[in-house]
Coordinates of C-alpha atoms in Angstrom, one line a residue:
Chain O
M1 CA 15.8 -4.4 33.0
P2 CA 19.0 -4.1 31.1
E3 CA 21.4 -1.4 32.4
L4 CA 21.2 0.7 29.3
D5 CA 17.4 1.0 29.3
R6 CA 17.5 2.0 33.0
E7 CA 19.9 4.8 32.2
E8 CA 17.7 5.9 29.4
A9 CA 14.6 5.8 31.5
K10 CA 16.4 7.8 34.3
R11 CA 17.5 10.4 31.8
A12 CA 14.1 10.7 30.3
A13 CA 12.6 11.0 33.8
A14 CA 14.7 14.0 34.9
P15 CA 12.9 16.7 32.8
I16 CA 9.5 15.4 33.7
V17 CA 10.2 15.2 37.4
S18 CA 11.9 18.7 37.3
L19 CA 8.9 20.2 35.5
A20 CA 6.6 18.7 38.0
I21 CA 8.6 20.1 40.9
A22 CA 8.9 23.5 39.3
F23 CA 5.1 23.6 38.7
I24 CA 4.5 22.6 42.3
I25 CA 6.8 25.2 43.8
G26 CA 5.5 27.8 41.3
G27 CA 2.0 26.9 42.4
I28 CA 2.9 27.4 46.1
I29 CA 4.3 30.8 45.3
V30 CA 1.2 31.8 43.3
A31 CA -0.9 30.6 46.3
L32 CA 1.2 32.7 48.6
I33 CA 0.4 35.9 46.7
G34 CA -3.3 35.0 47.2
K35 CA -4.1 33.6 43.7
N36 CA -5.4 30.2 42.8
P37 CA -2.5 28.2 41.3
L38 CA -4.9 26.0 39.3
D39 CA -6.5 29.1 37.7
A40 CA -3.0 30.5 37.0
Y41 CA -1.8 27.4 35.2
I42 CA -5.1 27.1 33.3
S43 CA -4.8 30.7 32.3
I44 CA -1.2 30.2 31.2
F45 CA -2.0 27.1 29.0
R46 CA -5.3 28.5 27.6
G47 CA -3.6 31.9 26.9
A48 CA -0.7 30.3 25.1
F49 CA -3.1 28.2 23.0
E50 CA -5.4 31.1 22.2
D51 CA -2.5 33.3 21.3
W52 CA -0.8 30.4 19.5
G53 CA 0.8 32.7 16.9
F54 CA 2.8 34.5 19.5
T55 CA 3.7 31.3 21.2
L56 CA 5.0 29.8 18.0
F57 CA 6.8 33.1 17.2
W58 CA 8.6 33.0 20.6
A59 CA 9.3 29.3 20.2
T60 CA 11.0 29.9 16.9
S61 CA 13.5 32.4 18.3
L62 CA 14.2 30.1 21.1
I63 CA 14.8 27.0 18.9
F64 CA 17.7 28.5 17.1
S65 CA 19.5 29.6 20.2
A66 CA 18.7 26.4 22.0
L67 CA 20.2 24.4 19.1
A68 CA 23.3 26.6 19.3
V69 CA 23.7 25.8 23.0
A70 CA 22.9 22.1 22.6
I71 CA 25.5 21.6 19.7
A72 CA 28.2 23.3 21.7
F73 CA 27.4 21.2 24.7
H74 CA 27.9 18.0 22.8
C75 CA 31.5 19.2 22.2
G76 CA 31.9 19.9 25.9
L77 CA 31.6 23.7 25.4
F78 CA 29.3 26.0 27.2
N79 CA 28.1 28.7 24.9
I80 CA 26.3 31.2 27.1
G81 CA 26.9 33.8 24.4
A82 CA 23.9 33.1 22.2
N83 CA 22.5 36.5 23.3
G84 CA 25.5 38.3 21.7
Q85 CA 25.6 36.0 18.7
L86 CA 21.9 36.6 17.9
M87 CA 22.4 40.4 18.4
M88 CA 25.3 40.5 16.0
G89 CA 23.4 38.3 13.5
A90 CA 20.4 40.7 13.7
L91 CA 22.7 43.7 13.4
A92 CA 24.5 42.3 10.3
A93 CA 21.2 41.3 8.7
T94 CA 19.8 44.8 9.3
Y95 CA 22.9 46.5 7.9
F96 CA 23.0 44.4 4.7
S97 CA 19.3 44.7 4.2
L98 CA 19.4 48.5 4.3
R99 CA 22.7 49.0 2.6
F100 CA 21.7 47.0 -0.5
S101 CA 17.9 47.7 -0.3
G102 CA 17.7 48.2 -4.1
V103 CA 18.8 44.7 -4.9
P104 CA 16.0 42.2 -5.7
G105 CA 14.8 40.2 -2.7
A106 CA 15.7 36.9 -4.2
I107 CA 19.3 37.8 -4.3
L108 CA 19.4 40.1 -1.3
M109 CA 17.8 37.6 1.2
P110 CA 20.5 34.9 0.7
T111 CA 23.1 37.6 1.1
V112 CA 21.5 38.9 4.3
V113 CA 21.3 35.4 5.7
F114 CA 24.9 34.7 4.8
A115 CA 26.0 38.0 6.5
A116 CA 24.1 37.1 9.7
L117 CA 25.6 33.6 9.7
C118 CA 29.1 35.1 9.3
A119 CA 28.5 37.7 12.1
G120 CA 27.2 35.0 14.5
A121 CA 30.0 32.6 13.5
F122 CA 32.6 35.3 14.2
W123 CA 31.1 36.1 17.6
G124 CA 31.5 32.3 18.3
F125 CA 34.9 32.1 16.7
I126 CA 36.6 34.4 19.2
P127 CA 35.7 32.3 22.3
G128 CA 36.2 29.2 20.2
V129 CA 39.7 30.0 19.0
L130 CA 40.7 31.3 22.4
K131 CA 39.6 28.1 24.0
A132 CA 41.4 26.0 21.4
K133 CA 44.7 27.9 21.2
R134 CA 45.0 29.4 24.7
G135 CA 42.7 27.2 26.8
T136 CA 40.8 30.3 27.8
N137 CA 37.5 29.5 29.5
E138 CA 34.8 29.9 26.9
V139 CA 32.2 30.8 29.5
V140 CA 34.0 33.9 30.5
V141 CA 34.7 35.0 27.0
T142 CA 31.2 34.4 25.8
I143 CA 29.9 36.5 28.7
M144 CA 32.3 39.3 27.7
M145 CA 31.2 39.0 24.1
N146 CA 27.6 39.4 25.1
Y147 CA 28.3 42.7 26.6
I148 CA 30.5 43.8 23.7
A149 CA 27.6 43.0 21.4
I150 CA 25.3 45.0 23.6
S151 CA 27.5 48.0 23.2
A152 CA 28.0 47.4 19.4
V153 CA 24.2 47.1 18.8
S154 CA 23.4 50.1 21.0
Y155 CA 26.1 52.2 19.3
A156 CA 25.1 51.2 15.7
L157 CA 21.4 51.8 16.2
T158 CA 22.0 55.1 18.2
Y159 CA 24.4 56.6 15.6
P160 CA 25.3 55.3 12.2
M161 CA 22.3 53.0 11.5
K162 CA 19.7 55.1 13.3
D163 CA 16.5 56.0 11.5
P164 CA 16.8 59.8 11.2
G165 CA 13.1 60.2 11.4
S166 CA 12.6 58.4 14.7
W167 CA 13.3 59.5 18.2
I168 CA 14.3 56.1 19.7
A169 CA 17.4 54.0 18.8
Q170 CA 16.1 51.9 15.9
S171 CA 17.0 51.3 12.3
A172 CA 15.0 52.5 9.3
P173 CA 12.2 50.1 8.1
L174 CA 13.6 47.1 6.3
P175 CA 13.1 46.9 2.5
E176 CA 9.7 45.5 1.6
S177 CA 11.2 43.0 -0.8
L178 CA 12.7 41.2 2.2
L179 CA 9.7 40.9 4.4
F180 CA 8.5 37.4 5.1
P181 CA 5.0 36.3 4.2
R182 CA 2.8 35.0 7.0
I183 CA 0.1 32.4 6.7
G184 CA -3.2 34.3 7.1
N185 CA -1.1 37.2 8.3
T186 CA -0.8 35.5 11.7
L187 CA 2.3 36.1 13.8
G188 CA 4.5 33.0 14.1
T189 CA 3.6 31.5 10.7
D190 CA 6.5 33.1 8.9
P191 CA 9.1 30.8 7.1
M192 CA 11.5 30.9 10.1
V193 CA 9.3 28.5 12.1
F194 CA 9.8 25.9 9.3
V195 CA 13.5 26.8 9.0
A196 CA 13.8 26.2 12.8
I197 CA 12.2 22.8 12.5
L198 CA 14.4 21.9 9.6
M199 CA 17.5 23.2 11.5
A200 CA 16.6 20.9 14.4
V201 CA 16.4 17.9 12.1
L202 CA 19.6 18.8 10.3
S203 CA 21.4 19.3 13.6
Y204 CA 20.3 15.9 14.7
I205 CA 21.6 14.3 11.4
F206 CA 24.8 16.4 11.7
L207 CA 25.5 15.2 15.3
W208 CA 24.8 11.6 14.8
R209 CA 25.2 10.8 11.1
S210 CA 28.1 13.0 10.0
R211 CA 31.8 12.6 10.4
M212 CA 32.3 16.1 12.0
G213 CA 29.4 15.4 14.3
Y214 CA 31.0 12.2 15.4
E215 CA 34.3 14.0 16.0
L216 CA 32.5 16.9 17.8
R217 CA 30.9 14.4 20.2
A218 CA 34.1 12.5 20.7
V219 CA 35.9 15.7 21.7
G220 CA 33.1 16.4 24.1
F221 CA 33.3 13.0 25.5
N222 CA 37.1 12.8 26.0
Q223 CA 39.5 15.3 24.5
L224 CA 42.7 13.3 25.2
A225 CA 41.4 10.1 23.6
S226 CA 40.1 12.1 20.6
A227 CA 43.4 13.6 20.1
H228 CA 45.1 10.2 20.3
S229 CA 42.7 8.8 17.7
G230 CA 43.7 11.5 15.3
I231 CA 41.0 14.0 15.7
R232 CA 42.2 17.6 15.4
V233 CA 40.7 18.7 18.7
N234 CA 41.5 22.4 18.4
R235 CA 40.0 22.7 15.0
I236 CA 36.8 20.9 16.1
I237 CA 36.4 23.2 19.1
T238 CA 36.9 26.4 17.0
L239 CA 34.5 25.1 14.3
T240 CA 31.9 24.0 16.8
M241 CA 31.8 27.5 18.3
C242 CA 31.5 29.1 14.9
L243 CA 28.7 26.8 14.0
S244 CA 27.0 27.4 17.3
G245 CA 27.2 31.2 16.8
A246 CA 26.0 31.0 13.2
I247 CA 22.8 29.1 14.2
A248 CA 22.1 31.4 17.1
A249 CA 22.5 34.4 14.7
L250 CA 19.2 33.4 13.1
S251 CA 17.2 33.7 16.3
Y252 CA 15.8 37.1 15.7
F253 CA 15.1 36.8 11.9
N254 CA 11.4 36.4 12.5
Y255 CA 11.5 39.4 14.7
L256 CA 13.2 41.5 12.0
F257 CA 11.5 40.3 8.9
A258 CA 8.0 39.2 10.1
Y259 CA 7.2 41.3 13.1
Q260 CA 8.8 44.7 13.7
Y261 CA 10.3 45.0 10.2
R262 CA 13.2 47.0 11.7
A263 CA 15.9 46.5 14.4
I264 CA 15.1 48.2 17.7
S265 CA 18.0 48.7 20.0
D266 CA 16.1 48.2 23.3
V267 CA 14.6 44.9 22.1
L268 CA 17.8 43.4 20.9
V269 CA 19.9 44.6 23.9
G270 CA 17.3 43.5 26.3
T271 CA 17.0 39.9 25.0
N272 CA 17.1 37.0 27.4
V273 CA 16.6 34.4 24.7
G274 CA 20.2 33.2 24.9
F275 CA 19.7 32.3 28.6
D276 CA 16.2 30.8 28.0
A277 CA 18.0 28.7 25.4
I278 CA 20.1 27.1 28.1
T279 CA 17.0 26.0 29.9
A280 CA 15.5 24.7 26.7
A281 CA 18.7 22.8 25.8
L282 CA 19.0 21.4 29.3
L283 CA 15.3 20.2 29.4
A284 CA 15.9 18.6 26.0
N285 CA 19.0 16.8 27.2
N286 CA 20.8 18.6 24.3
N287 CA 18.9 16.5 21.8
P288 CA 18.1 18.8 18.8
V289 CA 14.7 17.2 18.1
M290 CA 13.7 17.4 21.7
V291 CA 14.8 21.1 21.7
L292 CA 11.7 21.7 19.5
L293 CA 9.5 20.4 22.4
S294 CA 11.3 22.1 25.2
S295 CA 11.4 25.4 23.3
L296 CA 7.7 25.1 22.6
L297 CA 7.0 24.4 26.3
L298 CA 9.0 27.5 27.4
A299 CA 7.3 29.6 24.8
I300 CA 3.9 28.4 26.2
L301 CA 5.0 29.4 29.7
Y302 CA 6.2 32.8 28.4
S303 CA 3.3 33.6 26.1
G304 CA 0.7 32.2 28.5
G305 CA 2.4 34.0 31.4
L306 CA 1.5 37.3 29.7
T307 CA -2.2 36.2 29.6
A308 CA -2.1 35.2 33.3
Q309 CA -0.7 38.6 34.1
F310 CA -3.5 40.3 32.2
E311 CA -6.3 38.0 33.6
L312 CA -5.2 37.3 37.1
G313 CA -2.5 39.8 38.0
V314 CA 0.2 37.1 38.3
P315 CA 3.3 39.0 37.2
S316 CA 4.9 37.9 34.0
S317 CA 8.2 37.6 35.8
F318 CA 6.8 34.4 37.1
Y319 CA 8.2 32.9 34.0
L320 CA 11.8 33.7 34.9
F321 CA 11.3 32.4 38.4
L322 CA 9.8 29.2 37.1
E323 CA 12.6 28.8 34.7
G324 CA 15.2 29.1 37.5
I325 CA 13.5 26.4 39.5
I326 CA 13.2 24.1 36.4
I327 CA 17.0 24.3 35.8
F328 CA 17.7 23.9 39.4
S329 CA 15.6 20.8 39.8
M330 CA 17.0 19.5 36.5
V331 CA 20.6 19.6 37.7
V332 CA 19.8 18.3 41.1
F333 CA 17.4 15.5 40.0
S334 CA 19.5 14.3 37.1
V335 CA 22.2 13.7 39.7
I336 CA 19.9 12.1 42.3
L337 CA 18.4 9.9 39.6
G338 CA 21.9 8.9 38.7
G339 CA 22.0 10.4 35.2
K340 CA 25.0 11.8 33.4
N341 CA 26.7 14.4 35.5
D342 CA 28.4 17.1 33.4
Chain Y
M1 CA 38.6 72.6 34.4
I2 CA 37.4 69.4 36.0
D3 CA 37.5 69.0 39.7
I4 CA 39.6 65.9 40.3
S5 CA 38.0 65.2 43.7
I6 CA 34.6 64.8 41.9
I7 CA 36.1 62.1 39.6
I8 CA 37.7 60.3 42.5
L9 CA 34.5 60.3 44.6
S10 CA 32.5 59.2 41.6
T11 CA 35.0 56.4 40.8
L12 CA 34.8 55.2 44.3
R13 CA 31.0 55.2 44.3
R14 CA 30.8 53.3 41.0
S15 CA 33.5 50.9 42.0
T16 CA 32.1 49.9 45.3
P17 CA 29.5 47.3 44.1
L18 CA 32.1 45.8 41.9
I19 CA 34.6 45.6 44.7
F20 CA 32.2 43.7 46.9
A21 CA 31.0 41.3 44.2
S22 CA 34.5 40.7 42.7
L23 CA 35.9 40.0 46.1
G24 CA 33.1 37.6 46.6
A25 CA 34.0 35.9 43.3
V26 CA 37.6 35.6 44.5
Y27 CA 36.5 33.6 47.6
S28 CA 34.2 31.4 45.6
E29 CA 36.7 30.7 42.8
R30 CA 39.6 30.2 45.1
S31 CA 37.7 27.5 46.8
G32 CA 37.0 25.9 43.3
V33 CA 33.5 27.0 42.6
V34 CA 32.7 29.3 39.7
N35 CA 29.8 31.5 40.6
I36 CA 28.2 33.3 37.6
G37 CA 25.1 33.7 39.7
L38 CA 26.6 36.9 41.3
E39 CA 24.2 39.1 39.2
G40 CA 21.2 37.3 40.6
I41 CA 22.5 37.4 44.2
M42 CA 23.3 41.1 43.9
L43 CA 19.7 41.6 42.8
V44 CA 18.4 39.7 45.8
G45 CA 20.7 41.6 48.1
A46 CA 19.5 45.0 46.6
F47 CA 15.8 43.9 46.9
V48 CA 16.0 42.6 50.5
S49 CA 18.1 45.5 51.7
V50 CA 15.4 48.0 50.6
I51 CA 12.4 46.0 52.0
A52 CA 14.2 45.1 55.2
S53 CA 15.7 48.5 55.9
N54 CA 12.3 50.2 55.3
A55 CA 10.9 47.9 57.9
F56 CA 13.7 47.6 60.5
G57 CA 16.2 50.4 59.8
L58 CA 19.4 50.7 57.8
L59 CA 21.7 48.3 59.6
P60 CA 19.3 45.5 60.1
G61 CA 18.3 45.9 56.5
I62 CA 21.9 45.5 55.3
L63 CA 22.4 42.5 57.6
L64 CA 19.2 40.8 56.3
A65 CA 20.4 41.4 52.7
V66 CA 23.6 39.6 53.6
V67 CA 21.7 36.7 55.1
A68 CA 19.5 36.5 52.0
G69 CA 22.6 36.6 49.7
M70 CA 24.2 33.8 51.8
A71 CA 21.0 31.7 51.5
V72 CA 20.8 32.0 47.7
A73 CA 24.5 31.3 47.4
A74 CA 24.0 28.2 49.6
L75 CA 21.5 27.0 47.0
H76 CA 24.3 27.3 44.4
G77 CA 26.5 25.4 46.9
M78 CA 24.0 22.7 47.4
A79 CA 23.6 22.1 43.6
T80 CA 27.3 22.3 42.8
I81 CA 29.0 20.9 45.9
T82 CA 26.6 18.4 47.4
F83 CA 25.0 17.4 44.1
K84 CA 28.1 18.1 42.0
A85 CA 26.0 19.7 39.3
N86 CA 27.4 21.8 36.6
Q87 CA 28.5 25.1 38.1
I88 CA 27.6 27.2 35.1
V89 CA 24.1 25.8 34.7
S90 CA 23.4 26.3 38.4
G91 CA 24.7 29.9 38.1
V92 CA 22.4 30.6 35.2
A93 CA 19.5 29.2 37.3
I94 CA 20.5 31.5 40.2
N95 CA 20.5 34.5 37.9
L96 CA 17.1 33.7 36.4
F97 CA 15.7 33.0 39.9
G98 CA 17.1 36.3 41.2
M99 CA 15.8 38.3 38.3
G100 CA 12.4 36.5 38.5
I101 CA 11.8 36.7 42.2
T102 CA 12.9 40.3 42.7
A103 CA 10.5 41.4 39.9
F104 CA 7.7 39.0 40.9
I105 CA 7.3 39.9 44.6
P106 CA 6.9 43.7 44.3
E107 CA 4.7 43.3 41.2
A108 CA 2.5 40.7 42.9
L109 CA 2.3 42.2 46.3
M110 CA 2.6 45.9 45.8
G111 CA 1.6 46.2 42.2
M112 CA 4.8 48.1 41.2
T113 CA 8.3 47.3 40.2
D114 CA 10.2 50.1 42.0
I115 CA 10.5 50.5 45.8
R116 CA 11.8 53.6 47.4
A117 CA 14.3 53.3 50.2
L118 CA 13.1 55.3 53.3
N119 CA 16.4 55.5 55.1
S120 CA 19.5 57.0 53.6
A121 CA 23.0 56.3 54.8
P122 CA 25.1 59.1 56.5
L123 CA 28.0 60.5 54.6
L124 CA 31.6 60.4 55.8
A125 CA 33.8 62.7 53.7
G126 CA 31.4 62.5 50.8
L127 CA 31.0 58.8 50.8
T128 CA 28.7 56.3 52.5
P129 CA 30.0 53.9 55.0
L130 CA 29.8 50.8 52.8
V131 CA 32.4 52.3 50.5
Y132 CA 34.9 52.2 53.3
V133 CA 33.8 48.7 54.3
A134 CA 34.4 47.5 50.8
I135 CA 38.0 48.9 50.7
A136 CA 38.7 47.7 54.2
L137 CA 37.7 44.2 53.3
I138 CA 40.4 44.0 50.7
P139 CA 43.5 43.8 53.0
V140 CA 41.5 41.8 55.4
S141 CA 40.7 39.2 52.7
H142 CA 44.3 39.3 51.4
F143 CA 45.5 38.4 54.9
L144 CA 42.8 35.8 55.4
L145 CA 43.4 34.1 52.1
F146 CA 47.2 34.2 52.0
H147 CA 48.4 34.4 55.7
T148 CA 46.1 32.2 57.7
V149 CA 45.6 28.5 58.0
L150 CA 41.9 28.9 57.0
G151 CA 42.9 30.7 53.8
L152 CA 45.4 28.1 52.9
R153 CA 42.8 25.4 53.3
L154 CA 40.3 27.3 51.3
R155 CA 42.8 27.8 48.5
S156 CA 44.0 24.2 48.7
V157 CA 40.6 22.8 47.9
G158 CA 40.5 25.1 44.9
E159 CA 43.9 24.0 43.7
N160 CA 44.1 20.3 44.5
P161 CA 41.0 19.0 46.3
A162 CA 42.3 15.4 46.3
S163 CA 45.5 16.1 48.2
A164 CA 43.6 18.6 50.5
D165 CA 41.2 15.8 51.2
S166 CA 44.0 13.3 52.0
L167 CA 45.4 15.9 54.5
G168 CA 42.1 15.8 56.3
I169 CA 40.6 19.0 55.0
N170 CA 36.9 18.8 54.4
V171 CA 36.6 19.8 50.8
S172 CA 32.8 20.4 50.9
T173 CA 33.0 22.6 54.0
M174 CA 35.7 24.8 52.6
R175 CA 33.8 25.1 49.3
Y176 CA 30.6 26.0 51.0
L177 CA 32.5 28.6 52.9
G178 CA 33.8 30.2 49.7
V179 CA 30.5 30.1 48.0
V180 CA 28.5 31.5 51.0
L181 CA 31.1 34.3 51.5
S182 CA 30.7 35.2 47.8
G183 CA 26.9 35.4 48.4
A184 CA 27.3 37.6 51.4
L185 CA 29.7 40.0 49.6
A186 CA 27.6 40.1 46.4
A187 CA 24.5 40.9 48.5
L188 CA 26.5 43.8 50.1
G189 CA 27.3 45.1 46.7
G190 CA 23.6 44.9 45.8
A191 CA 22.6 46.6 49.1
Y192 CA 25.1 49.4 48.4
L193 CA 23.6 49.9 44.9
A194 CA 20.0 50.1 46.3
L195 CA 20.5 51.9 49.5
E196 CA 23.4 54.2 49.1
Q197 CA 23.5 54.8 45.4
G198 CA 20.1 54.2 43.9
G199 CA 17.8 55.4 46.7
G200 CA 15.7 52.3 46.3
F201 CA 15.1 49.1 44.3
T202 CA 14.2 49.1 40.6
K203 CA 13.6 46.1 38.5
N204 CA 16.9 44.6 37.2
M205 CA 18.9 47.4 38.7
V206 CA 22.1 45.5 38.9
A207 CA 22.3 45.8 35.1
G208 CA 25.2 43.4 34.4
R209 CA 27.4 44.5 37.3
G210 CA 27.6 40.9 38.5
F211 CA 29.2 40.0 35.2
I212 CA 31.5 43.0 35.3
A213 CA 32.6 41.9 38.8
L214 CA 33.4 38.5 37.4
A215 CA 35.5 40.2 34.8
A216 CA 37.2 42.3 37.5
M217 CA 38.0 39.2 39.4
I218 CA 39.7 37.6 36.4
F219 CA 41.4 40.9 35.4
G220 CA 42.7 41.0 39.0
N221 CA 44.1 37.5 38.7
W222 CA 41.9 35.9 41.3
T223 CA 43.4 38.1 44.1
P224 CA 41.7 40.6 46.4
F225 CA 44.1 43.5 45.6
G226 CA 43.8 42.6 41.9
A227 CA 40.0 42.6 42.1
L228 CA 40.2 46.0 43.8
G229 CA 42.4 47.5 41.1
A230 CA 40.3 46.2 38.3
S231 CA 37.1 47.4 40.0
L232 CA 38.6 50.8 40.4
L233 CA 39.7 50.8 36.8
F234 CA 36.2 49.8 35.6
G235 CA 34.6 52.3 38.0
F236 CA 36.9 55.0 36.7
S237 CA 36.1 54.3 33.0
D238 CA 32.4 54.4 34.0
S239 CA 32.7 57.7 35.8
I240 CA 34.8 59.6 33.2
Q241 CA 32.1 59.0 30.6
T242 CA 30.1 62.0 31.7
V243 CA 33.3 64.0 32.0
I244 CA 34.4 63.2 28.5
Q245 CA 31.1 64.2 27.2
T246 CA 31.0 67.5 29.1
M247 CA 34.5 68.3 27.7
G248 CA 33.0 68.0 24.3
Y249 CA 34.8 64.9 23.0
T250 CA 32.7 62.7 20.9
I251 CA 33.6 59.3 22.2
P252 CA 30.4 57.3 22.3
S253 CA 29.4 56.1 25.7
Q254 CA 29.0 52.6 24.3
A255 CA 32.7 52.4 23.5
I256 CA 33.5 53.1 27.1
Q257 CA 30.9 50.7 28.3
A258 CA 32.4 47.9 26.3
L259 CA 35.9 48.7 27.6
P260 CA 36.0 46.4 30.7
Y261 CA 34.9 43.5 28.7
I262 CA 37.4 44.1 25.9
L263 CA 40.2 44.7 28.4
T264 CA 39.3 41.4 30.2
I265 CA 39.5 39.4 26.9
I266 CA 42.8 41.0 26.0
V267 CA 44.2 40.3 29.4
L268 CA 43.1 36.7 29.1
V269 CA 44.8 36.4 25.7
V270 CA 47.9 38.4 26.2
A271 CA 48.8 37.8 29.8
V272 CA 47.9 34.1 29.7
K273 CA 51.0 33.1 31.6
R274 CA 50.5 35.6 34.4
V275 CA 46.8 35.2 34.8
R276 CA 46.1 31.8 36.3
M277 CA 42.9 30.5 37.6
P278 CA 42.9 28.0 40.5
E279 CA 43.7 24.5 39.2
A280 CA 40.4 22.8 40.2
D281 CA 38.2 25.9 39.7
G282 CA 34.9 24.8 38.1
K283 CA 35.4 21.2 38.7
P284 CA 33.2 19.2 41.1
Y285 CA 35.3 17.1 43.5
L286 CA 34.5 13.4 43.1
R287 CA 36.1 11.4 45.8

């Protein structure tokens, strides 16, 4: 077998092997608490299928954040700030929606999207520009930005943007002109699922068919060589983080405009999507099209996990635990199998 | 009039988990391994300390929490040192694992997410013993890191593993030491939170303190005394929140909560020449 094919095969094997390992260890844990592992997994997959709307809804949010993580990763950057970026995106979207609620939806929605993209891009810009200009570790700064976003969202929805008529920290209902239609009024069939798929395809084209995508990957591969070949490395790093933040900012649009129809502080602040996104990106080997699959798989585990909790009493936190093992076996096995190590 | 001693005691209480965990981060990062899994390890420490102290008493409970923290940290070490995996990815996995397992076990076995601690620690001058342990560990760690051969070796593998290796220092062993120590200390921080502050374990009770501790370590320039100072500062800003509100000032608590993170970014930007991370921090050593 030619060397290249073997490398490819190994890289493709890592997620499958890791998933298998995670399911086995997870099954052992389920057995240890006195439940039948097979029943649990059947319940998870059947539940996710029966409640496909919720599964799709959850996958949609995850796809945006996972694409954000994957794109940054191609540039050698670790964006663990998708949580903060999606929160700021949602906050900006809510603010503009309510502030200009009288404007017709056809004009307002693009404005709202643009505002969210800008907010997310700005939340990515800060770690990006600090990395580019000062060499500051982007992991540390994105973590800090996550917590600053938590404070900002919590403040905004507790004081200035709070719905005066409600007793919890949440915004007023969003204007009706902005609400997304849903097919057959089923959750998860709002336009964002199609936007997410489109975004994945566009990301793929961007990374492998565009000049900036090429430069971005070149910087991720070797900064020094890229600089020597005339690529403006600092500019690429900053722009990549902006782009990454902007994409993540769309993660909770389905939540805002097709589910809760308002921003709820506890929901946004308590999100874990930005971290789930790391698992999804990793499982997909940072390939934007594969992100669609990995996000769907994680959404199945999450959504079906709720069913398994209801039916069998397997706690829904099983999902987090399983995710931890998936990542862990991914990193260990991709090294054992001789895959790329970064 | 506000009683100053109340603020001091409250600051010390709120700082203690941060002191433990940020000191742990100093050991890990000085040896060259970034450990963003502190949050998850603190959760495991908190959880085990409550379960074990309810079964065997306070001291055995704390010791078992430390052992559990070391075990989880060893997993991080295995992934990042032995398998040379990405340290951030592994840290994320540790956090998810810690959050998951500490929520899963009580829900699955006891049908609840909160566990009360049956034993409470004695008070010494208004503070529980672990507060004093945390503060005492700072000079000890300073001495260990900067005035002993072991400390020199640990730092050398974080600065320049290749030359340390050429001098016969076992890079892996030293890095495992740093990581496992960080696990022990983070678990102590978690145990303090659960046993001496919280009166038990509640789901996700660490609530971001692992990440604040990381910030404190950076703010403190990767040194034990620096980590102490930053932890005290963050603990202070945390404890004056209530004071400010009772005094009638309208500073939203969110602004104060964001302060440690904003300060850390500013320090990273402004004091970039003074703040310096170990040269080989975050990089796997490939021989």
